[in-house]
Tab-separated table of C-alpha atoms in Angstrom:
chain	number	residue	atom	x	y	z
A	13	MET	CA	80.130	-41.790	64.331
A	14	ALA	CA	81.989	-42.699	61.264
A	15	GLU	CA	83.857	-39.884	59.438
A	16	GLN	CA	82.941	-41.325	56.040
A	17	CYS	CA	79.493	-42.492	54.826
A	18	GLU	CA	79.293	-46.299	55.422
A	19	MET	CA	76.995	-47.005	52.429
A	20	VAL	CA	78.474	-49.359	49.786
A	21	ILE	CA	77.702	-48.056	46.356
A	22	GLY	CA	78.444	-49.252	42.815
A	23	TYR	CA	77.661	-52.666	41.400
A	24	LEU	CA	80.527	-53.483	39.060
A	25	VAL	CA	83.083	-51.787	41.275
A	26	PRO	CA	81.612	-51.685	44.831
A	27	HIS	CA	83.162	-49.189	47.201
A	28	ARG	CA	82.134	-47.010	50.134
A	29	CYS	CA	80.526	-43.708	49.402
A	30	GLU	CA	83.141	-40.948	49.576
A	31	ASN	CA	80.875	-38.365	51.106
A	32	PRO	CA	81.398	-37.374	54.744
A	33	SER	CA	79.053	-38.898	57.323
A	34	LEU	CA	76.661	-36.219	58.593
A	35	GLY	CA	74.703	-38.415	61.095
A	36	THR	CA	73.643	-41.857	62.063
A	37	CYS	CA	70.798	-44.117	61.090
A	38	THR	CA	68.212	-44.380	63.998
A	39	LYS	CA	67.794	-48.083	63.141
A	40	CYS	CA	71.257	-49.494	62.571
A	41	GLY	CA	73.455	-46.736	64.079
A	42	ARG	CA	75.790	-46.592	61.100
A	43	GLY	CA	77.081	-43.163	59.785
A	44	PHE	CA	75.649	-41.937	56.514
A	45	CYS	CA	75.708	-38.883	54.313
A	46	ASP	CA	72.577	-36.939	53.432
A	47	GLU	CA	72.267	-38.729	50.070
A	48	HIS	CA	71.912	-42.131	51.722
A	49	THR	CA	69.385	-41.317	54.359
A	50	ASN	CA	65.822	-40.061	54.424
A	51	GLN	CA	63.922	-38.238	57.201
A	52	ARG	CA	61.143	-40.346	58.782
A	53	LYS	CA	58.921	-39.963	61.805
A	54	GLU	CA	61.483	-41.919	63.806
A	55	GLY	CA	64.437	-39.885	62.582
A	56	ARG	CA	67.094	-40.265	59.793
A	57	VAL	CA	66.938	-43.766	58.357
A	58	CYS	CA	69.458	-45.150	55.838
A	59	LEU	CA	68.430	-46.625	52.489
A	60	ALA	CA	69.491	-50.143	53.547
A	61	CYS	CA	67.226	-50.088	56.605
A	62	GLN	CA	64.382	-48.648	54.593
A	63	GLN	CA	64.738	-51.626	52.230
A	64	GLY	CA	64.971	-54.112	55.083
A	65	LEU	CA	68.659	-55.015	54.418
A	66	ASP	CA	71.070	-56.128	57.115
A	67	ILE	CA	74.183	-54.752	55.374
A	68	PRO	CA	74.782	-51.080	54.181
A	69	VAL	CA	74.437	-51.434	50.385
A	70	ALA	CA	72.579	-49.089	48.087
A	71	LEU	CA	71.505	-51.769	45.664
A	72	PRO	CA	69.269	-54.485	47.137
A	73	ILE	CA	70.471	-57.181	44.694
A	74	ALA	CA	74.069	-56.570	45.940
A	75	ALA	CA	72.979	-57.445	49.452
A	76	THR	CA	72.518	-61.059	48.359
A	77	LEU	CA	75.982	-61.195	46.925
A	78	PHE	CA	78.282	-59.435	49.482
A	79	THR	CA	79.602	-60.961	52.667
A	80	ALA	CA	80.943	-59.192	55.793
A	81	THR	CA	84.475	-59.796	54.472
A	82	ASP	CA	83.530	-58.106	51.124
A	83	LEU	CA	82.220	-55.058	52.996
A	84	ASP	CA	85.446	-54.865	55.046
A	85	THR	CA	87.461	-55.008	51.831
A	86	PHE	CA	85.364	-52.251	50.285
A	87	GLY	CA	85.917	-50.055	53.364
A	88	ARG	CA	89.706	-50.572	53.398
A	89	SER	CA	90.052	-49.955	49.711
A	90	SER	CA	88.292	-46.610	50.085
A	91	THR	CA	91.208	-45.412	52.199
A	92	TRP	CA	93.830	-45.818	49.442
A	93	ASP	CA	95.527	-42.617	48.433
A	94	ASP	CA	94.727	-41.813	44.796
A	95	ASN	CA	97.743	-39.545	44.599
A	96	ASP	CA	100.190	-42.290	45.723
A	97	SER	CA	102.602	-42.763	42.801
A	98	SER	CA	103.574	-46.218	44.159
A	99	ASP	CA	100.139	-47.488	43.254
A	100	VAL	CA	100.350	-49.165	39.851
A	101	PHE	CA	97.408	-50.308	37.762
A	102	SER	CA	97.878	-53.761	36.210
A	103	ASP	CA	96.084	-54.632	33.051
A	104	LEU	CA	95.697	-58.457	32.949
A	105	SER	CA	94.012	-58.674	29.608
């Protein structure tokens, strides 16, 4: 089971949910927090599976836009250290 919820949240700035994973979806087997699953007769089911989506996104419209590579990028960016002073924001405007 994943340590962090695997749901991708946010539309303008998509990223993985920061909540810890509390269990797995009975349909897809991914780890999710309590906020992104609901109890069903068959067990805990994630929001993506409830909406018939193949990828773990909270917004159905985003499922049509994101690729597997995008999801991998969102997952890796979630592991950046916010307290790392070497990270520098760049304003390109």
